[in-house]
PDB file of C-alpha atoms and ligand atoms in Angstrom:
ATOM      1  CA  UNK A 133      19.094  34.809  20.281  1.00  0.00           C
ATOM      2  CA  UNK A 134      15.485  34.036  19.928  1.00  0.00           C
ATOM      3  CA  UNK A 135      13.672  32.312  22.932  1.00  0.00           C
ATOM      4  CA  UNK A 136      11.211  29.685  22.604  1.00  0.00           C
ATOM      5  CA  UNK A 137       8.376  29.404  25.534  1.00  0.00           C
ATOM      6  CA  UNK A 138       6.586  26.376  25.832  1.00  0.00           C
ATOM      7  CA  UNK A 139       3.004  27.088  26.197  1.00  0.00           C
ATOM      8  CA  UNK A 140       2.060  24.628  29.050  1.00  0.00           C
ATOM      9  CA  UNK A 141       4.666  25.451  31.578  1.00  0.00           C
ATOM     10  CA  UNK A 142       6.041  28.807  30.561  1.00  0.00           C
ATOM     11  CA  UNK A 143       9.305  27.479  30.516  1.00  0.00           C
ATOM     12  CA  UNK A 144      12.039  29.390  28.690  1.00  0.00           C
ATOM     13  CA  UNK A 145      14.693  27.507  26.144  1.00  0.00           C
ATOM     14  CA  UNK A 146      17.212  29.226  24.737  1.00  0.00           C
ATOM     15  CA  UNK A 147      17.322  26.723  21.375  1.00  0.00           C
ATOM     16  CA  UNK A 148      17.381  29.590  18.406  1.00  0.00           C
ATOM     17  CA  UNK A 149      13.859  29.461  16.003  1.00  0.00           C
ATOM     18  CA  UNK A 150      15.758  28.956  13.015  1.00  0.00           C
ATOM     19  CA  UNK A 151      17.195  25.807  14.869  1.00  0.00           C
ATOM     20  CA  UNK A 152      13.214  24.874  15.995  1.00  0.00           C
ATOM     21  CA  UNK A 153      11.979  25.656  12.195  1.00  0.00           C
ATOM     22  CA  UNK A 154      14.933  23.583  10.985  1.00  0.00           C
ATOM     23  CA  UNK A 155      14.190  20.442  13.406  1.00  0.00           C
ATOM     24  CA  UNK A 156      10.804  20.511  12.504  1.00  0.00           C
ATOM     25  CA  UNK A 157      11.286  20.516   8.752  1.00  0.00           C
ATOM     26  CA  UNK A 158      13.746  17.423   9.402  1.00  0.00           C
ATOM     27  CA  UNK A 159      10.537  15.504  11.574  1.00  0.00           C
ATOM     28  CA  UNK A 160       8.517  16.235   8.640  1.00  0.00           C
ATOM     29  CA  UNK A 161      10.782  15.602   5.892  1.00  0.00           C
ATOM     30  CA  UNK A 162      11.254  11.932   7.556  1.00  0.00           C
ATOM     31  CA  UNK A 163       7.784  11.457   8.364  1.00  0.00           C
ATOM     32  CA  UNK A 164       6.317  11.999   5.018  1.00  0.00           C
ATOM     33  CA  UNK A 165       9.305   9.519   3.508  1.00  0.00           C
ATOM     34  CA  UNK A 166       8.353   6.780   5.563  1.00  0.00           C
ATOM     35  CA  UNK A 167       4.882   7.149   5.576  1.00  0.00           C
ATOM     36  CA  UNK A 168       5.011   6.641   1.390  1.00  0.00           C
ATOM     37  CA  UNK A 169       7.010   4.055   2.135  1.00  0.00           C
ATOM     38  CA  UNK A 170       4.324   2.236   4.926  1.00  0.00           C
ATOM     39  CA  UNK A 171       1.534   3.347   2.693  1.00  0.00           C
ATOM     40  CA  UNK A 172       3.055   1.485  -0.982  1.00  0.00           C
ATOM     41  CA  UNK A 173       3.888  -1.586   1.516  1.00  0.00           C
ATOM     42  CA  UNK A 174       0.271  -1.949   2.410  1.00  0.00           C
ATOM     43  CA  UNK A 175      -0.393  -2.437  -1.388  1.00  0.00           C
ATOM     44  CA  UNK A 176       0.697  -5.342  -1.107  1.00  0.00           C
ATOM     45  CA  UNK A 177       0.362  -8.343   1.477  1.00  0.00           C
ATOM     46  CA  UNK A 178       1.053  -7.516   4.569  1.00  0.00           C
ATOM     47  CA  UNK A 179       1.698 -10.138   7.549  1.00  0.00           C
ATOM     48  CA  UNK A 180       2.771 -10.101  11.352  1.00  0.00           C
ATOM     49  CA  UNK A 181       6.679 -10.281  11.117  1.00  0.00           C
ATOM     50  CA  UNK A 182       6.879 -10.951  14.860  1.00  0.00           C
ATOM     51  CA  UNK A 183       5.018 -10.315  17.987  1.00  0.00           C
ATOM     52  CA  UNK A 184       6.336  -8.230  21.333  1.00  0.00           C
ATOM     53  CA  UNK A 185       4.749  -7.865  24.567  1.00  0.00           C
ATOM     54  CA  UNK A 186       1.339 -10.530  23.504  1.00  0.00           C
ATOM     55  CA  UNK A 187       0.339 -12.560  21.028  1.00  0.00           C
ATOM     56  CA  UNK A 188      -1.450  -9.256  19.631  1.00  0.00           C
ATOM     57  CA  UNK A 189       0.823  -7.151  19.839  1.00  0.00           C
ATOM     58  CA  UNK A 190       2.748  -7.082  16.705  1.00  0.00           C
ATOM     59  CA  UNK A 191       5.576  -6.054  14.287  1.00  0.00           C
ATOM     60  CA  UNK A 192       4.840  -6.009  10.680  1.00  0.00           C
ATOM     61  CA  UNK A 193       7.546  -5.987   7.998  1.00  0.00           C
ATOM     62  CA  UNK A 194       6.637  -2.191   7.086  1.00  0.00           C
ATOM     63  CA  UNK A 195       7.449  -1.006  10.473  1.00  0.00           C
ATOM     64  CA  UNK A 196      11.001  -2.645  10.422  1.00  0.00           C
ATOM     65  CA  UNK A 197      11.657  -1.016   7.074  1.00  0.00           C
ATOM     66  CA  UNK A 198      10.268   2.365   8.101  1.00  0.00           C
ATOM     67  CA  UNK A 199      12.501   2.591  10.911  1.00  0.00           C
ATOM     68  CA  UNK A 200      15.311   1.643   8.880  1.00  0.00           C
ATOM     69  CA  UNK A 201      14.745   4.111   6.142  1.00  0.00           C
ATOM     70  CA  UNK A 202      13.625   7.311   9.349  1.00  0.00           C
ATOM     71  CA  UNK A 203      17.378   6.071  10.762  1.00  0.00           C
ATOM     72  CA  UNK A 204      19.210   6.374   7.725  1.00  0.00           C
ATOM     73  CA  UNK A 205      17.718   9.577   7.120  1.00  0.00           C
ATOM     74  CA  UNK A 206      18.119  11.519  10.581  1.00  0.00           C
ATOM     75  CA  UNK A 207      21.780  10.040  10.121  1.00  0.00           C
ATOM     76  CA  UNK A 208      22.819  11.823   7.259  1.00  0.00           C
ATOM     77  CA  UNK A 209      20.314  15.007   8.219  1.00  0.00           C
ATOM     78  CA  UNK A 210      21.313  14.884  11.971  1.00  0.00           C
ATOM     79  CA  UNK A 211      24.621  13.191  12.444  1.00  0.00           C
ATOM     80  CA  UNK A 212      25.311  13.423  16.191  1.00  0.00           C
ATOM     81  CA  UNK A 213      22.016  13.236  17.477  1.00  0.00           C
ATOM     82  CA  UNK A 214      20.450  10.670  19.928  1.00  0.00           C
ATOM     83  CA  UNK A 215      17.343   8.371  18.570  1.00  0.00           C
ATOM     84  CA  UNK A 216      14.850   6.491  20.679  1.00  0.00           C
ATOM     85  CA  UNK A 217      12.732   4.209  18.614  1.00  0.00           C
ATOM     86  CA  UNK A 218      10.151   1.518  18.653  1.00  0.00           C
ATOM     87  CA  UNK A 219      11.392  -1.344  17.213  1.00  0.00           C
ATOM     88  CA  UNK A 220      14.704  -1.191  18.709  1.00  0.00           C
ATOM     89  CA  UNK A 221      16.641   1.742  17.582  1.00  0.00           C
ATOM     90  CA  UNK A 222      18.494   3.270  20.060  1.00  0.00           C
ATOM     91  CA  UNK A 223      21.670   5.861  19.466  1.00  0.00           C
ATOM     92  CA  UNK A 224      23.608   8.216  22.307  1.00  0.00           C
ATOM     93  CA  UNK A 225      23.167  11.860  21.512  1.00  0.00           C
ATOM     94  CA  UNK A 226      25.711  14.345  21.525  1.00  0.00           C
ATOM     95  CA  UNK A 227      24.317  16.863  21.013  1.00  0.00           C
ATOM     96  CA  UNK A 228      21.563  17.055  23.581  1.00  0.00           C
ATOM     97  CA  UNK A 229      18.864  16.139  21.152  1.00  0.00           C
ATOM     98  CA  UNK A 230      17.349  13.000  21.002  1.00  0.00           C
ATOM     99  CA  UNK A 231      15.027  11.990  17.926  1.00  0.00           C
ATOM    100  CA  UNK A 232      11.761   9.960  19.553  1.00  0.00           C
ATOM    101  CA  UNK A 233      10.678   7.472  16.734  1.00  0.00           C
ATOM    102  CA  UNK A 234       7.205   5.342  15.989  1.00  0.00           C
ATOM    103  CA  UNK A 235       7.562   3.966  12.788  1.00  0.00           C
ATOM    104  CA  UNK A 236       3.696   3.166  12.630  1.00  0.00           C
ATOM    105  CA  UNK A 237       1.617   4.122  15.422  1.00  0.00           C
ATOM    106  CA  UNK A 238      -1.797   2.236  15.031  1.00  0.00           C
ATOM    107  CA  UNK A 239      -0.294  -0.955  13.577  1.00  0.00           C
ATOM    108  CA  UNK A 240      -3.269  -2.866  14.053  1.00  0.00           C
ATOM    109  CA  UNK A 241      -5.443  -0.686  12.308  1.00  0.00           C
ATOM    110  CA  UNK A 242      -2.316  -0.809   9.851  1.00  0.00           C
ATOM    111  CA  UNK A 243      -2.717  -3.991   9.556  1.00  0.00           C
ATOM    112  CA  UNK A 244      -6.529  -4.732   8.779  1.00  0.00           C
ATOM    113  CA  UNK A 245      -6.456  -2.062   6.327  1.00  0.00           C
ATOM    114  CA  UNK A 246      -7.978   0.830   8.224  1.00  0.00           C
ATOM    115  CA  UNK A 247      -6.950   4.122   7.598  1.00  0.00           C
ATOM    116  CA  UNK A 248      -6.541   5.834  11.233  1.00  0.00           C
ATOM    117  CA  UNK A 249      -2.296   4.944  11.344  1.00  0.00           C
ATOM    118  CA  UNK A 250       0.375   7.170  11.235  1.00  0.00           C
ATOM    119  CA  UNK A 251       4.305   7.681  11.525  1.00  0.00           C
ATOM    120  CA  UNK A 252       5.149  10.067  14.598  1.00  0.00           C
ATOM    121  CA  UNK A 253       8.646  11.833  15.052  1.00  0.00           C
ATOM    122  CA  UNK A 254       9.497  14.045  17.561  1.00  0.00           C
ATOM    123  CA  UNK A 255      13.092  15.516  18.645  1.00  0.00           C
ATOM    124  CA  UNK A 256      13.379  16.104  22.481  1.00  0.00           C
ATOM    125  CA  UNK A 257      16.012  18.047  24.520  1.00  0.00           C
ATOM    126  CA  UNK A 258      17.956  16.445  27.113  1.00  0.00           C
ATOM    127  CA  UNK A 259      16.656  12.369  28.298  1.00  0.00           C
ATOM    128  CA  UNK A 260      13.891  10.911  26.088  1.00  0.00           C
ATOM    129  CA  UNK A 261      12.215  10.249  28.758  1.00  0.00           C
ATOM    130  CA  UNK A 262       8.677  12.230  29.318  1.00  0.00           C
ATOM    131  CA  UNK A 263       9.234  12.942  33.270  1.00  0.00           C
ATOM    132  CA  UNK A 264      12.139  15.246  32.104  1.00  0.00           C
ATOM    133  CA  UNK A 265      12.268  15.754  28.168  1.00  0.00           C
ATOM    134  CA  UNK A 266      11.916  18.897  26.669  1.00  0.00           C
ATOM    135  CA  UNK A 267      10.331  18.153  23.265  1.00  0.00           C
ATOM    136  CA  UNK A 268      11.439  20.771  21.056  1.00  0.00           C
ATOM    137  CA  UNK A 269       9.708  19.898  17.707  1.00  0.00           C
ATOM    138  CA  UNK A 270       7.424  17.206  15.832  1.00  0.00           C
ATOM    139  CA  UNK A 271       5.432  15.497  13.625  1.00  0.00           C
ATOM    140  CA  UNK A 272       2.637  13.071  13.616  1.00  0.00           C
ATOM    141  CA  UNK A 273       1.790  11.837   9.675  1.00  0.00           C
ATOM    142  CA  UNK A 274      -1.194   9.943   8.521  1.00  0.00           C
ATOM    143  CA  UNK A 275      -0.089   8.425   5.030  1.00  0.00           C
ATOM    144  CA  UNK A 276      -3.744   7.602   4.022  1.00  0.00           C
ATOM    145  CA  UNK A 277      -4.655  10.881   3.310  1.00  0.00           C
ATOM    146  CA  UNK A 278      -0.859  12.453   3.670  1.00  0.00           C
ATOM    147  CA  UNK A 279      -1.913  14.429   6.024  1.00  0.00           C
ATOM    148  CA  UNK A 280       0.887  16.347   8.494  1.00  0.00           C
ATOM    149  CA  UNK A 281       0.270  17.867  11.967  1.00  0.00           C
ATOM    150  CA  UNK A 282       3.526  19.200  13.304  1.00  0.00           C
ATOM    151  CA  UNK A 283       4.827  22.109  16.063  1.00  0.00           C
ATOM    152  CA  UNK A 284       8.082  23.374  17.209  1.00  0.00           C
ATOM    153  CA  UNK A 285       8.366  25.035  20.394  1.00  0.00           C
ATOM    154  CA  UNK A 286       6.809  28.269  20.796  1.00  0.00           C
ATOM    155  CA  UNK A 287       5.868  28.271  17.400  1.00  0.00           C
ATOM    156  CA  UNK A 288       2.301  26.782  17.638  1.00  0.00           C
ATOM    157  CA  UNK A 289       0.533  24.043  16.209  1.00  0.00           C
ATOM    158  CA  UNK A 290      -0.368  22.817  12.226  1.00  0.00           C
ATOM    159  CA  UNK A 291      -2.508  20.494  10.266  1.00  0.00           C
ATOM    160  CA  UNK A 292      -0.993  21.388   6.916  1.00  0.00           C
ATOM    161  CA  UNK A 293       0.283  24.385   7.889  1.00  0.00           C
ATOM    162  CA  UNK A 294      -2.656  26.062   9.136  1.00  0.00           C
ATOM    163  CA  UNK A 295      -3.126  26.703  12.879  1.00  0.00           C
ATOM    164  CA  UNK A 296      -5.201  24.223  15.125  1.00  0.00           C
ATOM    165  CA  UNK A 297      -6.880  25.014  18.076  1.00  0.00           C
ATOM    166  CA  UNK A 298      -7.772  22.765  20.887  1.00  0.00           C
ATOM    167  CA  UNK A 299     -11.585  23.113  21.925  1.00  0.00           C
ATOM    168  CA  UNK A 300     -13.132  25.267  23.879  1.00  0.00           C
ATOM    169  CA  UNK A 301     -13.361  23.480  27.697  1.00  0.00           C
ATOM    170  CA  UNK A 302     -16.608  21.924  28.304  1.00  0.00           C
ATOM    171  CA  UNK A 303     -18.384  20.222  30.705  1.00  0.00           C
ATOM    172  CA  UNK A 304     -17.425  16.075  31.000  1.00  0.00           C
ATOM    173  CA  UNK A 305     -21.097  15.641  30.510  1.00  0.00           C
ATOM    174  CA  UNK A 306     -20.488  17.035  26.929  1.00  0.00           C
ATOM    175  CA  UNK A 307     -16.958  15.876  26.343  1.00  0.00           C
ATOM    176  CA  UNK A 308     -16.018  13.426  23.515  1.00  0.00           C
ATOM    177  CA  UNK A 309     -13.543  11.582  24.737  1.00  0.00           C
ATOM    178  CA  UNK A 310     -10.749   9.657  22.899  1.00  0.00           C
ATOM    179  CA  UNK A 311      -8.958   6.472  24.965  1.00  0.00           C
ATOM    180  CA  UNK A 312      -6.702   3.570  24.006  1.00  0.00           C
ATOM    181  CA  UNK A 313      -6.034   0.346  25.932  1.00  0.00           C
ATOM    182  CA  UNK A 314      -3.217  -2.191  26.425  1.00  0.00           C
ATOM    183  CA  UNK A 315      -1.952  -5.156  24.649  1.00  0.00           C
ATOM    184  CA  UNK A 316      -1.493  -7.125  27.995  1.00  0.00           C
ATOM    185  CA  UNK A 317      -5.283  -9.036  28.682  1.00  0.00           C
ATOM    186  CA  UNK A 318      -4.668  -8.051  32.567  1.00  0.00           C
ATOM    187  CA  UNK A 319      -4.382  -4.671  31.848  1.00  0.00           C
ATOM    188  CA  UNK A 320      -6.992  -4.093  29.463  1.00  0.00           C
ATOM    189  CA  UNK A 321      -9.695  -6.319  32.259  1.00  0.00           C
ATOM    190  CA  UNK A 322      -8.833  -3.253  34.715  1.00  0.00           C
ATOM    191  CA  UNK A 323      -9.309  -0.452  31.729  1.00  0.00           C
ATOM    192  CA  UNK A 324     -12.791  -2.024  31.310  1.00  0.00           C
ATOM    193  CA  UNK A 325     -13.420  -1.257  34.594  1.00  0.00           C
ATOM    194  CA  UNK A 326     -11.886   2.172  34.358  1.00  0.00           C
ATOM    195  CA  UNK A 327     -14.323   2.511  31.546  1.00  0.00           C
ATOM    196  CA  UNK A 328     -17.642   1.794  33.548  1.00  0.00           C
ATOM    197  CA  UNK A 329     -16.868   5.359  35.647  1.00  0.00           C
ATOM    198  CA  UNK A 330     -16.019   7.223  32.733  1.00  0.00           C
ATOM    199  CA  UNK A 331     -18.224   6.306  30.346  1.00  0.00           C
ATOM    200  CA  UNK A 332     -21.644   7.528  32.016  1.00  0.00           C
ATOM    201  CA  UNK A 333     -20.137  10.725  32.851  1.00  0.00           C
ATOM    202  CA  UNK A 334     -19.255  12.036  29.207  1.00  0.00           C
ATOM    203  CA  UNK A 335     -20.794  12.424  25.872  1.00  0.00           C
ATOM    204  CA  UNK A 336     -18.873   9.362  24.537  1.00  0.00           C
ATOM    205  CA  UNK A 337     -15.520   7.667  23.710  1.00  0.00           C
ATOM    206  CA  UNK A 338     -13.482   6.780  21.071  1.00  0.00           C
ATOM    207  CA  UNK A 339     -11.116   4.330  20.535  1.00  0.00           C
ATOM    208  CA  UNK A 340      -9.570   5.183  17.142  1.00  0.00           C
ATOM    209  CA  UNK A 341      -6.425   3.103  17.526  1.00  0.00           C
ATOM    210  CA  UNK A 342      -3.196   5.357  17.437  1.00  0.00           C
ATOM    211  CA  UNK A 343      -2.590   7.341  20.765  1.00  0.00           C
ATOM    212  CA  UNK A 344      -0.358   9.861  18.437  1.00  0.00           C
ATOM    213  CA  UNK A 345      -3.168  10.690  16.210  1.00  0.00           C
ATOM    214  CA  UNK A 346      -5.653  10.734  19.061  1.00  0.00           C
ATOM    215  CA  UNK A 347      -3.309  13.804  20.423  1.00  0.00           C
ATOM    216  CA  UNK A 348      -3.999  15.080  17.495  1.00  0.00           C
ATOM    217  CA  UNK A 349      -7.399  15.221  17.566  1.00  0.00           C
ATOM    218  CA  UNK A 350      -7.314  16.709  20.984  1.00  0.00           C
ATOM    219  CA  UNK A 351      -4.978  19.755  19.325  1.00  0.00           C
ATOM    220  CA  UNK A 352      -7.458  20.119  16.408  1.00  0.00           C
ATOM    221  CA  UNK A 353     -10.499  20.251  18.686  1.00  0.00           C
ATOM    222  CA  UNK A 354     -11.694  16.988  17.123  1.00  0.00           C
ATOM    223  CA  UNK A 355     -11.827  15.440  20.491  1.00  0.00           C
ATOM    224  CA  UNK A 356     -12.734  17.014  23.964  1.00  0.00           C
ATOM    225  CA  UNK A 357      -9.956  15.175  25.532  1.00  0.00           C
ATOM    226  CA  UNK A 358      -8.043  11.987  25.584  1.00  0.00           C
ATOM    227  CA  UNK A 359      -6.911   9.555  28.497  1.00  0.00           C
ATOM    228  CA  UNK A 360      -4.556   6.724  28.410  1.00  0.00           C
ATOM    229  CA  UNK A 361      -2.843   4.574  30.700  1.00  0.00           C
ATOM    230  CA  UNK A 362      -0.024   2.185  28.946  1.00  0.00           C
ATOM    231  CA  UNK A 363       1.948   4.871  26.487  1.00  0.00           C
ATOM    232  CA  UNK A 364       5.848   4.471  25.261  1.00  0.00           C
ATOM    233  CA  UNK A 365       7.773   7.768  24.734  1.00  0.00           C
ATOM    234  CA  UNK A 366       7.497   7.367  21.250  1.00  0.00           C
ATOM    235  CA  UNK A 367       3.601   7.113  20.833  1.00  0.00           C
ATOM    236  CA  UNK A 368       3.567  10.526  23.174  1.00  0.00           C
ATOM    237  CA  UNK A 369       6.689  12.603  22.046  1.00  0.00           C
ATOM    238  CA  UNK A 370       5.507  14.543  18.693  1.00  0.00           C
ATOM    239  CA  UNK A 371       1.738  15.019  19.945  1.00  0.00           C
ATOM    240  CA  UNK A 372       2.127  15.720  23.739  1.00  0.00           C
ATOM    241  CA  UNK A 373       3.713  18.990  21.600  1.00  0.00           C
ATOM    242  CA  UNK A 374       1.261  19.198  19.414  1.00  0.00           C
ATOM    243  CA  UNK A 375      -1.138  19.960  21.788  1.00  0.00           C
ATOM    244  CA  UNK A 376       0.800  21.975  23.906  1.00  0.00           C
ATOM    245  CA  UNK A 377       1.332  24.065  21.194  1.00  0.00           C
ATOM    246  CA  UNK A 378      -2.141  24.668  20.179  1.00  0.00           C
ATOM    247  CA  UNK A 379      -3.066  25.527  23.986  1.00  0.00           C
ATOM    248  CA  UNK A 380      -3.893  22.270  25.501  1.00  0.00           C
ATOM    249  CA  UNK A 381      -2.081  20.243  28.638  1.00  0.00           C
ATOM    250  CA  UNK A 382      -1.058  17.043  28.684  1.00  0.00           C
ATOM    251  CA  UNK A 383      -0.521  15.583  32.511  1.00  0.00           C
ATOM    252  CA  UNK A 384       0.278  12.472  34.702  1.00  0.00           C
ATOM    253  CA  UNK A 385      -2.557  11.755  37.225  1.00  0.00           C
ATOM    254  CA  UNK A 386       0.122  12.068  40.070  1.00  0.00           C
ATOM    255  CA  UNK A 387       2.412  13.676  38.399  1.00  0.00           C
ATOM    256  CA  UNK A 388       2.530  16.984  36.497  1.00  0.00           C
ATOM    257  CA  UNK A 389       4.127  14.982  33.429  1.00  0.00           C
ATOM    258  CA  UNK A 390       2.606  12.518  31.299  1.00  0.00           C
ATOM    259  CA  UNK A 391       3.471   8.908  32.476  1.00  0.00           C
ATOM    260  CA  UNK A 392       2.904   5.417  31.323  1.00  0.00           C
ATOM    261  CA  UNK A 393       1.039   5.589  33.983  1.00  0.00           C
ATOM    262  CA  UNK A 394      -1.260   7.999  33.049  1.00  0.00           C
ATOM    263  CA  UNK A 395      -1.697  10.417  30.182  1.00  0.00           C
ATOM    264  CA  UNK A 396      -4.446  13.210  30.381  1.00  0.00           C
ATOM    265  CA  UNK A 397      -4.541  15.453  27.107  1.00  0.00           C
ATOM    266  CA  UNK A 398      -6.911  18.110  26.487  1.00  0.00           C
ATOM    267  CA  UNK A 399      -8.268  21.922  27.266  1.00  0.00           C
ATOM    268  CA  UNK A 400      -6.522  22.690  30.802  1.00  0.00           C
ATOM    269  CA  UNK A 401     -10.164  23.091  32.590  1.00  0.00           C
ATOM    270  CA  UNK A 402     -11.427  19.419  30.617  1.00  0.00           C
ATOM    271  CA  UNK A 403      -8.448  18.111  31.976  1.00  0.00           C
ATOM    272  CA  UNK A 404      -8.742  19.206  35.531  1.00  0.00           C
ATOM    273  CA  UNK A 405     -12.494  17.793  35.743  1.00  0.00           C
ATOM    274  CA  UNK A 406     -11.405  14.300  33.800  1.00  0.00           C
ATOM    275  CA  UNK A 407      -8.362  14.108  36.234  1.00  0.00           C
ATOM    276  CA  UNK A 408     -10.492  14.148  39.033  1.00  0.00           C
ATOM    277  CA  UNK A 409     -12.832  10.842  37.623  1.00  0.00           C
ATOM    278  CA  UNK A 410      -9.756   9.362  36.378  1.00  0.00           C
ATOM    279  CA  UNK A 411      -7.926   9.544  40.178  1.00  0.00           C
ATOM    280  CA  UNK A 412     -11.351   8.419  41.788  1.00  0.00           C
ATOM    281  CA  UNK A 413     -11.479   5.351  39.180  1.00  0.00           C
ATOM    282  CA  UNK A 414      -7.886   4.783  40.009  1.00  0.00           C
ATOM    283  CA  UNK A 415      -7.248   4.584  36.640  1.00  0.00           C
ATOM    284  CA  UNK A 416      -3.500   4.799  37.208  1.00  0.00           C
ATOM    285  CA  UNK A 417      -3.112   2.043  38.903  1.00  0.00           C
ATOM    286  CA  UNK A 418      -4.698  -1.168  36.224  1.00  0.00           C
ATOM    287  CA  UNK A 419      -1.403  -2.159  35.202  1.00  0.00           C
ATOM    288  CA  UNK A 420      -0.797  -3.603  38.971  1.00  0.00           C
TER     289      UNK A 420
HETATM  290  C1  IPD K1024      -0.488   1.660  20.075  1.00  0.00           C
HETATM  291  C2  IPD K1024      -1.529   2.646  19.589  1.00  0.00           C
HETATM  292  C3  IPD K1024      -2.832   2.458  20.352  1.00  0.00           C
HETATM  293  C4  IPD K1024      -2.624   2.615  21.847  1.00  0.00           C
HETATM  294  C5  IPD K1024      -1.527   1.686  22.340  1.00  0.00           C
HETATM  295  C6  IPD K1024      -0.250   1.884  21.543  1.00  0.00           C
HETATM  296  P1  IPD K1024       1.287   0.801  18.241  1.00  0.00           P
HETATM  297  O1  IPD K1024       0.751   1.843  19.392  1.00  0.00           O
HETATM  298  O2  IPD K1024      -1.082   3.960  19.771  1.00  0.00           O
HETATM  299  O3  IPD K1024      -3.812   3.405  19.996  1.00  0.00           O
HETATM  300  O4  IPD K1024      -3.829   2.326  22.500  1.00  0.00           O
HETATM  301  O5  IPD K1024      -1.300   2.019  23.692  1.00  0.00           O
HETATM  302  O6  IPD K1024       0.731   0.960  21.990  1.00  0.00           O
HETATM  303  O7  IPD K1024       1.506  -0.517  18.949  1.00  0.00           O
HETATM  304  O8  IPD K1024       0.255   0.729  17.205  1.00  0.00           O
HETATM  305  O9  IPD K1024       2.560   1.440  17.802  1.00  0.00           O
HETATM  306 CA1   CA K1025       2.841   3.342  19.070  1.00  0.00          CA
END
């Protein structure tokens, strides 16, 4: 049987390639049908459906109908399997695999008709839950310019097939660094503060808008590295992977896992130095 190892920890799984190659093809398959769908949607009018967690934080009928249509499909391609999505869907797996869903990630951009959104499926082994998951295979899919980045276990990293790289470490001073904040105002006062440490210690920062393509970036060498406190599973699942797989770690301040807490994506050594600021700035801890 062949073994996959996952680059960032070593760690050994016994799940066979074909079956890695197979889930992959399944995250992609699903990605790219709901990402036409999201994209011919936006030809028309689009409105807030509903909000969630604030007033800004919102729902849009596109990513109701894209997690309807990614459901129906890992049904019928993956009957038995677990799903853990955005907007609500939630099955028990049982098979051990657990399909980690964000029907749009960047739905504000989304909304005001910028480009920088994206569907993002992953499949994870045992709890979806980033302390302990194993994610196994994914994909991240920008509609806009159908563009896939996707990785299975062991088996690297893509942006359309062809190999990405994260960059070569550098110093913070010459890091571009990619960030996100929260919906919640309270949260997003203390991420402003975060933001006067970090900011005069690195080239710059970008806020782009979807955490899932910003872990992108960070696997294509596009950006240095990338720190957010505030993610779900399902904006982390498929690109944590991604750049795993093309020989980057993603980390928790505290912990060795990526938390809401904390997520810390990039070259190991650019990730050791931002740690360090981010632990100093506390930024772990604006959510309290
Ligand atoms: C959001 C985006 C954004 C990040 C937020 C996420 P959504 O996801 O990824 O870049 O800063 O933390 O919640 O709401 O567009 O799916
Ligand atoms: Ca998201």
């Amino acid at each position: 049987m062949a073994r996959a190892i996952n680059r960032q920890d070593g760690a050994v799984t016994n799940h066979p390639a074909p079956l890695l190659a197979e889930l992959k093809g399944v995250a992609q398959q699903v990605a790219v049908a709901a990402g036409e769908l999201v994209r011919t949607m936006r030809q028309g009018h689009i409105e807030v459906a509903a909000t969630k967690t604030t007033a800004t934080d919102v729902v849009t009928e596109a990513d109701t109908a894209a997690e309807k249509l990614i459901l129906e499909m890992l049904r019928k391609l993956r009957p038995g399997d677990g799903v853990l999505a955005e907007e609500g869907g939630a099955a028990h797996s049982d098979t051990g695999f657990t399909w980690v869903v964000d029907p749009i990630d960047g739905t504000v951009n989304y909304l005001y008709g910028l480009p920088n959104y994206a569907v993002s499926i992953a499949v994870v082994h045992g709890e979806p839950d980033p302390q302990t998951w194993q994610v196994v295979a994914g994909c991240v899919h920008r509609p806009e310019d159908s563009v896939s980045y996707t990785a299975a276990l062991g088996d690297g990293a893509y942006r359309q097939g062809t190999a990405i790289k994260v960059a070569a470490p550098t110093a913070l001073s010459q890091a571009l660094v990619g960030t996100g904040f929260a919906y919640s105002a309270k949260t997003r006062a203390g991420q402003a503060e975060v933001l006067t440490r970090v900011l005069p210690q690195v080239r710059d920062i970008r806020r782009m808008g979807s955490a899932a393509l910003d872990l992108c970036a960070v696997a294509a060498g596009q950006l240095d590295a990338y720190f957010e406190h505030g993610l779900s599973p399902w904006d982390l699942a498929a690109g944590q992977l991604i750049v795993t797989e093309a020989g980057g770690v993603v980390t928790g301040l505290s912990t060795r896992q990526p938390s809401t807490a904390m997520t810390v994506a990039g070259p190991p050594q650019t990730v050791a130095e931002l740690s360090e600021l981010l632990a100093q700035a506390r930024a772990d801890e604006v959510g309290n």
